[in-house]
Every structure is written in structure tokens, then in C-alpha cells.
Coordinates of C-alpha atoms in Angstrom, one line a residue:
X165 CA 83.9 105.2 73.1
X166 CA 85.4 104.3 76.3
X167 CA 88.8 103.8 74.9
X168 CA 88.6 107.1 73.2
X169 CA 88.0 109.2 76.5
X170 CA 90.5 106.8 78.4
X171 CA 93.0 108.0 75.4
X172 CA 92.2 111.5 75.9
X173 CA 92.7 111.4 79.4
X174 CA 96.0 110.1 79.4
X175 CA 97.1 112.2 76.8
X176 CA 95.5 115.2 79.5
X177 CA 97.5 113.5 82.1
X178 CA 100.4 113.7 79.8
X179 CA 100.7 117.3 79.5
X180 CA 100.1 117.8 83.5
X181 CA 103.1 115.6 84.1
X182 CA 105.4 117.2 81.4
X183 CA 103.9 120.7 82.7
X184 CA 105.2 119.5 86.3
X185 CA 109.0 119.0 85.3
X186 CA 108.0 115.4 85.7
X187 CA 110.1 114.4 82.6
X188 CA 114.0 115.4 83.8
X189 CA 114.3 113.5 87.2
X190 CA 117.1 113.3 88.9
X191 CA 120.2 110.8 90.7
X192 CA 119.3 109.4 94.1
X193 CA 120.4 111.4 97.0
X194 CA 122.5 109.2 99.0
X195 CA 124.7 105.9 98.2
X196 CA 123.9 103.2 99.8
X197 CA 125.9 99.5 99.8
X198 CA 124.4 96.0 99.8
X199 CA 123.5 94.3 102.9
X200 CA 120.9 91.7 103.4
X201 CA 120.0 92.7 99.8
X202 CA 122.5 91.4 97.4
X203 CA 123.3 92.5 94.5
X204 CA 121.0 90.9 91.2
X205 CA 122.3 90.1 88.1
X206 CA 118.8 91.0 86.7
X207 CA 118.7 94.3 87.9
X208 CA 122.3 95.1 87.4
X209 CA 122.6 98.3 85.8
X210 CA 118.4 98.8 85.1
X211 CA 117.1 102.1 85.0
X212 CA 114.1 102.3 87.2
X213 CA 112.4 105.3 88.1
X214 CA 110.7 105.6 91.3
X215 CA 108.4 108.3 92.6
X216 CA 106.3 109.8 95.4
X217 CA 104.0 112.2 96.6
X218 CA 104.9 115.7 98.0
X219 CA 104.7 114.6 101.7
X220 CA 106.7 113.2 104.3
X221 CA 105.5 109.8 104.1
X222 CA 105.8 109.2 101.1
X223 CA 108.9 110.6 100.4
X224 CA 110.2 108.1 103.2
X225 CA 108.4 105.8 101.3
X226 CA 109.6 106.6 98.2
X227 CA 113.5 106.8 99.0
X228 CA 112.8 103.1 100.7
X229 CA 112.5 101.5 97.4
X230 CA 115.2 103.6 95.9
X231 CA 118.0 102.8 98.6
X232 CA 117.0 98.8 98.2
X233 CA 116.9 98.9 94.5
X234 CA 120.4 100.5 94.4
X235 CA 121.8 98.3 97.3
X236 CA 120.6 95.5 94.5
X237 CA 122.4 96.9 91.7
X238 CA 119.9 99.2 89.8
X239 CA 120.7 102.4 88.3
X240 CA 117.6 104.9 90.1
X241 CA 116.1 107.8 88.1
X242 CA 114.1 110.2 91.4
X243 CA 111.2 111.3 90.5
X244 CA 109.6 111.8 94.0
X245 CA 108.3 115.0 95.2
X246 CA 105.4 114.7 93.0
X247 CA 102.3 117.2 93.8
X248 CA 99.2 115.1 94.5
X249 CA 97.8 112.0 93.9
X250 CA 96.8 112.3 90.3
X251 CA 99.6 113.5 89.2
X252 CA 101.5 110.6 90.5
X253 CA 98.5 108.3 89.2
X254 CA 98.9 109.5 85.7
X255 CA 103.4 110.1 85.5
X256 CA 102.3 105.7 86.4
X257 CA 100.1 105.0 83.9
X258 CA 101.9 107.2 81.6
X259 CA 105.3 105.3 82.1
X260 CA 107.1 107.9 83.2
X261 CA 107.1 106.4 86.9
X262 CA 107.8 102.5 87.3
X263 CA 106.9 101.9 90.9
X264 CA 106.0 103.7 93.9
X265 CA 104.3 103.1 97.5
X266 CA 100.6 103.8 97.2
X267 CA 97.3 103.9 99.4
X268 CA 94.6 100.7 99.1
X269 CA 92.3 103.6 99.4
X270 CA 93.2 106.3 97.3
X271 CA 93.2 103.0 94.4
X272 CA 89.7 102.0 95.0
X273 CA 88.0 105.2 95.8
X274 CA 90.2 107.7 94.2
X275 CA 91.6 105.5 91.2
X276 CA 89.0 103.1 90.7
X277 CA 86.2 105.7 91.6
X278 CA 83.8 103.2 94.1
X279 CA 82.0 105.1 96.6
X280 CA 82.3 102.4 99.6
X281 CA 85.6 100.9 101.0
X282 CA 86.2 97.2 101.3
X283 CA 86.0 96.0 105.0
X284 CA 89.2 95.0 106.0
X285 CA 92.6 95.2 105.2
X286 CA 93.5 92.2 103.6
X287 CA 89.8 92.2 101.3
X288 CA 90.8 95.8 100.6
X289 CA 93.9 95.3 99.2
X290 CA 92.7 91.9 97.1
X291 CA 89.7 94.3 95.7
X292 CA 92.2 96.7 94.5
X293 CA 94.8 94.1 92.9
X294 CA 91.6 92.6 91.4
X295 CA 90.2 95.8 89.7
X296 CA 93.6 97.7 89.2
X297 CA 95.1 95.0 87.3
X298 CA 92.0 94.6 84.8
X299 CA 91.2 97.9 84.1
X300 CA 94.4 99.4 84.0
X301 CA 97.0 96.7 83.8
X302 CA 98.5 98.3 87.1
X303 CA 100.1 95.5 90.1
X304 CA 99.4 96.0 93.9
X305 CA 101.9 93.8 96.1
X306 CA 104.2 93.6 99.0
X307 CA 101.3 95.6 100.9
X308 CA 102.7 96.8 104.4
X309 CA 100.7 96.5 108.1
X310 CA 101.1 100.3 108.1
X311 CA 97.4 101.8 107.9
X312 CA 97.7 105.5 106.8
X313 CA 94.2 106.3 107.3
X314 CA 92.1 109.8 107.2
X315 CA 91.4 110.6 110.5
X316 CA 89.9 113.8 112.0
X317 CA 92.2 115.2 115.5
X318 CA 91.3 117.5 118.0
X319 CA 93.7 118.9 121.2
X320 CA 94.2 117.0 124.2
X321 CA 92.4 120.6 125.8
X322 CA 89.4 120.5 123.3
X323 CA 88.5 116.8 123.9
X324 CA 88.4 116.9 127.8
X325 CA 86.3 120.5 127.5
X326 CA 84.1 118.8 124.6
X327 CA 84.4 115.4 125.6
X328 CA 84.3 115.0 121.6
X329 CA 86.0 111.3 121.3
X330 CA 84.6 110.0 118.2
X331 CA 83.3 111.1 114.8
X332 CA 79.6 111.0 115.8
X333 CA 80.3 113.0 119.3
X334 CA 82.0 115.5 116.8
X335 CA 78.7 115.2 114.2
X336 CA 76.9 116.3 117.7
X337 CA 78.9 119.1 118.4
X338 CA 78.2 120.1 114.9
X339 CA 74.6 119.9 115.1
X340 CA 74.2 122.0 118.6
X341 CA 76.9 124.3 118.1
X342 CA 78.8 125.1 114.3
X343 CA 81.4 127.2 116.0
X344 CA 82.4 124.8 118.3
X345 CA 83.3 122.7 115.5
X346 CA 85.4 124.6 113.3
X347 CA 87.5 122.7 111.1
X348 CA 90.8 123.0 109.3
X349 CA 90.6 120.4 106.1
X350 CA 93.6 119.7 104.1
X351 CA 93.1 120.8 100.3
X352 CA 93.0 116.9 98.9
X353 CA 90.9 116.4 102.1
X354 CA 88.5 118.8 101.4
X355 CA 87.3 117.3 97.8
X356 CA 87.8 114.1 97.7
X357 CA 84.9 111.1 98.3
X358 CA 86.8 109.9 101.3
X359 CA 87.4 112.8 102.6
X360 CA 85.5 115.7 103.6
X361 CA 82.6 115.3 101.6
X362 CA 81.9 111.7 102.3
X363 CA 82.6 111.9 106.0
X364 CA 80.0 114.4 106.6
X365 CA 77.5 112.2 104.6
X366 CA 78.6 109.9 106.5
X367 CA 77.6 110.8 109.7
X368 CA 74.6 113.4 109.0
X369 CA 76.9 116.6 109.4
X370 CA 75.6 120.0 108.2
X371 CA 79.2 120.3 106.5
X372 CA 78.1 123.9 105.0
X373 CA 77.0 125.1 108.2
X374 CA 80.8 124.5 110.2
X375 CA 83.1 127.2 109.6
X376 CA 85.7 125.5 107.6
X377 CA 89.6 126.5 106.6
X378 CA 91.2 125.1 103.6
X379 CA 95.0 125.0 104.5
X380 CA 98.1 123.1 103.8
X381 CA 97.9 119.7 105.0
X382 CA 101.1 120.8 107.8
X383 CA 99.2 123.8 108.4
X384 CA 96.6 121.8 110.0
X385 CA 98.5 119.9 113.1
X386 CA 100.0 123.2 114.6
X387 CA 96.6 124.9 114.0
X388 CA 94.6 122.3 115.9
X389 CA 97.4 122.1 119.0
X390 CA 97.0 125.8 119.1
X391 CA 92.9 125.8 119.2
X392 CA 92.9 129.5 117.2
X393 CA 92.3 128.6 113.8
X394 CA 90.1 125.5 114.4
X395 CA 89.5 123.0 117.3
X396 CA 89.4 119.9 114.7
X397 CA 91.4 119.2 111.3
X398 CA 91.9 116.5 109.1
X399 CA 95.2 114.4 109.6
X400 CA 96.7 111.5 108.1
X401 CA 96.8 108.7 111.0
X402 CA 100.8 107.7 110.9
X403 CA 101.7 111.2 111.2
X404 CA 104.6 112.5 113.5
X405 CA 103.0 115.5 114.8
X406 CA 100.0 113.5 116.5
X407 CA 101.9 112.3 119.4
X408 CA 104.5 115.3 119.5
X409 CA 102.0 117.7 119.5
X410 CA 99.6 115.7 122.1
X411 CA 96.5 115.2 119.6
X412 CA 93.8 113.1 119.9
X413 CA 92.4 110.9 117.0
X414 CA 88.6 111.1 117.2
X415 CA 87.9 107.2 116.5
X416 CA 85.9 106.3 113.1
X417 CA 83.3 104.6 114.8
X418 CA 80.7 104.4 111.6
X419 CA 84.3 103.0 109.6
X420 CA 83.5 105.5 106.6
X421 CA 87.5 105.5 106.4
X422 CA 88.9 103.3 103.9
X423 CA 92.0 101.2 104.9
X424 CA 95.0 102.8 103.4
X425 CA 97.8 100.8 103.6
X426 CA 100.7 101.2 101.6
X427 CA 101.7 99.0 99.1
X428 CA 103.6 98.9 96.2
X429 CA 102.4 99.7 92.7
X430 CA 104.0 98.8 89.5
X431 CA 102.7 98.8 85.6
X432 CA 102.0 94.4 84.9
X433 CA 105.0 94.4 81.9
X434 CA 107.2 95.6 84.1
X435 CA 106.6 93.5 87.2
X436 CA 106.5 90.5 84.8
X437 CA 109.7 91.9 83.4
X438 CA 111.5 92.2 87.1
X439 CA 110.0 89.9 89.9
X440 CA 113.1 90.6 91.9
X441 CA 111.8 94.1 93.2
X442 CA 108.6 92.2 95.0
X443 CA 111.2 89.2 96.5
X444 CA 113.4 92.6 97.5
X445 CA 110.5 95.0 99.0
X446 CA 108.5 92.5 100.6
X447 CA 110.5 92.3 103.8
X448 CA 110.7 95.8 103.8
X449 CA 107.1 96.5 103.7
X450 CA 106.1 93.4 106.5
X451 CA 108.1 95.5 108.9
X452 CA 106.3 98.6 108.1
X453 CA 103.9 99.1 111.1
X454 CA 102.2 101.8 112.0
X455 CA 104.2 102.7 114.9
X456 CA 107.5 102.1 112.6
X457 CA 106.2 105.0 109.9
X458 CA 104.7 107.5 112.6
X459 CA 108.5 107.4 114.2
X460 CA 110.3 108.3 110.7
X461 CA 107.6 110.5 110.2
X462 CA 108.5 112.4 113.6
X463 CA 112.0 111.8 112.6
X464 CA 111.2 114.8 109.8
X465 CA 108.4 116.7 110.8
X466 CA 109.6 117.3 114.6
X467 CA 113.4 116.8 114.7
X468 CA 113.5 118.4 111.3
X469 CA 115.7 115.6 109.4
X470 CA 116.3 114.6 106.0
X471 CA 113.8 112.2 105.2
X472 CA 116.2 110.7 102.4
X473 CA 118.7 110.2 105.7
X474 CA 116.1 109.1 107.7
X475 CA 115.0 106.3 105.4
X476 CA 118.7 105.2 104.8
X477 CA 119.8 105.0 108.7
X478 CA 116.3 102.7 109.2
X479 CA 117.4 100.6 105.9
X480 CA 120.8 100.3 107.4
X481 CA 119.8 99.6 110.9
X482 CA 117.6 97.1 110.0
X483 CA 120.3 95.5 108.2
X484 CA 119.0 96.0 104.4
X485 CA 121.9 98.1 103.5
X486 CA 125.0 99.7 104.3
X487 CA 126.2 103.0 104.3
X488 CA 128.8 103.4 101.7

């Protein structure tokens, strides 16, 4: 029976992906020469298709593998830009996407469907290469230091008149005064087990009782700077507009946060098929940190650039690639 439902499922996931334009793709936005990556004679003319979610990140992300593929010789099919997390999960599993950056978190709790993270980075990311590959026949590899964890923010002005610093001080504010705690939750935020929901099981918080806004996950940062929608919202913890807009990252101190590093994500047959890409991404991915992402982030979300530009100058000034 349980191949039966996982067959229907897919075939579901099918006709959301082919609903979502998924199937045309398109050419990769800028050209890019060989630097430190060479060209491969294995991937020398190979059509790869490489996607992303429908944020900054991971459209940085996403045009990082792209940029070093081509710089190696591939031909790239784009299919970032992809709207949420299951949608990208399923254009994977489906085929239609060979590789992209993905989350240690998102696989085990969103993927995988466990309710309780792995402590630890490393462990994390093993659990997830462990279960992924079994059940689904999906490689994790080449994870990066970069932690893009939920987090929940508050203004610089709303911590010092609260003195909210962590998640239980904010579970405190909830309990003797709702209002003070309004909250502006991204939609994905708002539903998922490691998101909204679990947090407030987390830490005993009366989630129904807080007034709540479900917004656009960029609506959020401006909202929270501003203090006029909500003092608090949930934010992604490499983003841009934290330290441009001066916000303060209430600190998990209960860890209910999974680690969410990125890594990259590939379907077995085809890894098997092209070991190059892992020998080619890895050095990409060690120098990943958090502070490296949160900078290209700003890069787009502040200065207002290209993220397909600002992927290629960091490529190229890290000596990956060359402008051509």
C-alpha cells in the first residue's frame, strides 16, 4: 500500500510542477569562463537542470551551482524561482530538477516528516543523508558552515523597552500581555512543524491568544523595524535585512530550531552518474559561512542588486570563475 500512495503522490506532485511552468525552464543568465574550475570532459556539453526556491538565498544559491557547472563545461537548464519548498521537493523527486542547495532541516522535518531535530550540525546533516537516501534514493553532500536557521527578531527599540532577549522572555511577554507580543509570521512559517506551531509548543506559548499577521516573508523585516504591524516576526537567520535594518535575533535558548544548513541535493543515479559536481561544489560550499551568505543576501535585499550578478562577482572574486 505504501508504494501505491507514494505513486499517487508523485503523480499529485507532478501536476503541481507542470501547473507551475516548471516544465520550460530557461538558459542561465550570465556567462561565466573557467577559473579555478576547469573545464571536465565528463560534463562537457551535459544538460543539468538546477533549481531554487523563490527567495534571495536561494536564488544566490541556486545561480552558485549554475555559474560553476558552466565554468566546468555543462550546458544549464534554470529552473530556479520555484514557489515553496514542496514544490521544489517534488520538480526533485520527479526528475525534473537535478540538483539544488537545500536545508538539513526542511529534509528531516519537512521531507522526512520527524518531529525533533538532530543536535548538531554535523549529526544533522548525517541523519538526513542516512534517511533521505533510503527512502527516497535522494544524496545530501558538500554541506556548507552556513546555518540558515528560523529565528524570531524584534527592533533594537522593542528589546531595550521589553528587555525580550530570548524565546522564553518572549513566551513571558506572551503570557502577561498578548498585545505586547504581536507577531508577523511568514506564510511557510506559520504552518510548518518547525515553525510557528512547534515553537509555541515549544515554549508553552498561548499561540491563539497573540494577535498574529500572516504576511510575505519580506513583509515581515520592514514591519518589525517599523513596530506598527507587529513588535516580533519570524526571519530566516542569514538574512540581509537583520543587520541593515538593526534587528535583534531573540536567541533559541530551548534549541527547538533545527540546524538548517545548506547543502546540496541531488537524485543517487545521477550523482553516481557525475561525481565531478561534488569534487566542483565542495569548495564552494566550505567557504559558505554565515557571515559570507548574510552579505550577498544584503547585496540584494538592501542595495537592490541582481542576485544572478551578485553570485557571479563572489564566484569570480573568489577565483572560481571568470567573467567572460
Amino acid at each position: 500500500m505504501r508504494w501505491i500512495r507514494r505513486t499517487i503522490a508523485l503523480l499529485l506532485g507532478l501536476l503541481l510542477v507542470a501547473a507551475c511552468g516548471l516544465e520550460s525552464g530557461g538558459a542561465i543568465p550570465l556567462q561565466v569562463g573557467p577559473g579555478s574550475i576547469r573545464p571536465v570532459p565528463a560534463l562537457d556539453g551535459v544538460r543539468i537542470t538546477v533549481g531554487s526556491k523563490a527567495f534571495t538565498e536561494q536564488l544566490i544559491l541556486g545561480y552558485l551551482i549554475e555559474f560553476a557547472l558552466s565554468a566546468a563545461g555543462a550546458s544549464i537548464r534554470d529552473l530556479t524561482n520555484i514557489q515553496g519548498s514542496s514544490s521544489m521537493r517534488d520538480a526533485q523527486l520527479l526528475g525534473q530538477i537535478d540538483l539544488a542547495y537545500d536545508y538539513t532541516g526542511t529534509g528531516w522535518i519537512t521531507y522526512l516528516g520527524h518531529e525533533t531535530p538532530v543536535p548538531g550540525a554535523i549529526r544533522q546533516f548525517q541523519a538526513v543523508r542516512a534517511a533521505d537516501l533510503v527512502e527516497h534514493g535522494m544524496l545530501w553532500t558538500a554541506m556548507a558552515p552556513m546555518n540558515n536557521t528560523y529565528a524570531l527578531a524584534t527592533s533594537t527599540q522593542t528589546a531595550q523597552e521589553t528587555g525580550v532577549r530570548t524565546l522564553s522572555d518572549y513566551a513571558g511577554l506572551a503570557a502577561t500581555d498578548p498585545d505586547a507580543a504581536a507577531v508577523c509570521v511568514g506564510t511557510e512559517f506559520n504552518v510548518r512543524r518547525d515553525g510557528f506551531p512547534g515553537m509555541t509548543r515549544a515554549y508553552g506559548i498561548a499561540g491563539d491568544k497573540i494577535p498574529k499577521r500572516i504576511v510575505q516573508d519580506a513583509v515581515v523585516y520592514q514591519a518589525v523595524a517599523d513596530g506598527t504591524q507587529c513588535r516580533f516576526g519570524s526571519v530566516n537567520a542569514t538574512d540581509g535585512r537583520i543587520p541593515a535594518l538593526r534587528l535583534v535575533v531573540l536567541r533559541d535558548d530551548r534549541d527547538f530550531f533545527p540546524k538548517y544548513n545548506a547543502a546540496l541535493v541531488m537524485r543517487e543515479k545521477f550523482a553516481d552518474k557525475y561525481p565531478q559536481i561534488t569534487t566542483i561544489m565542495e569548495p564552494i560550499s566550505r567557504r559558505l559561512t554565515n557571515e559570507t551568505i548574510t552579505e550577498l543576501n544584503r547585496q540584494v535585499d538592501v542595495d537592490g542588486r541582481e542576485p544572478a550578478e551578485v553570485a557571479r562577482d563572489w564566484l569570480v572574486a573568489q577565483g572560481f570563475v571568470t567573467i567572460r
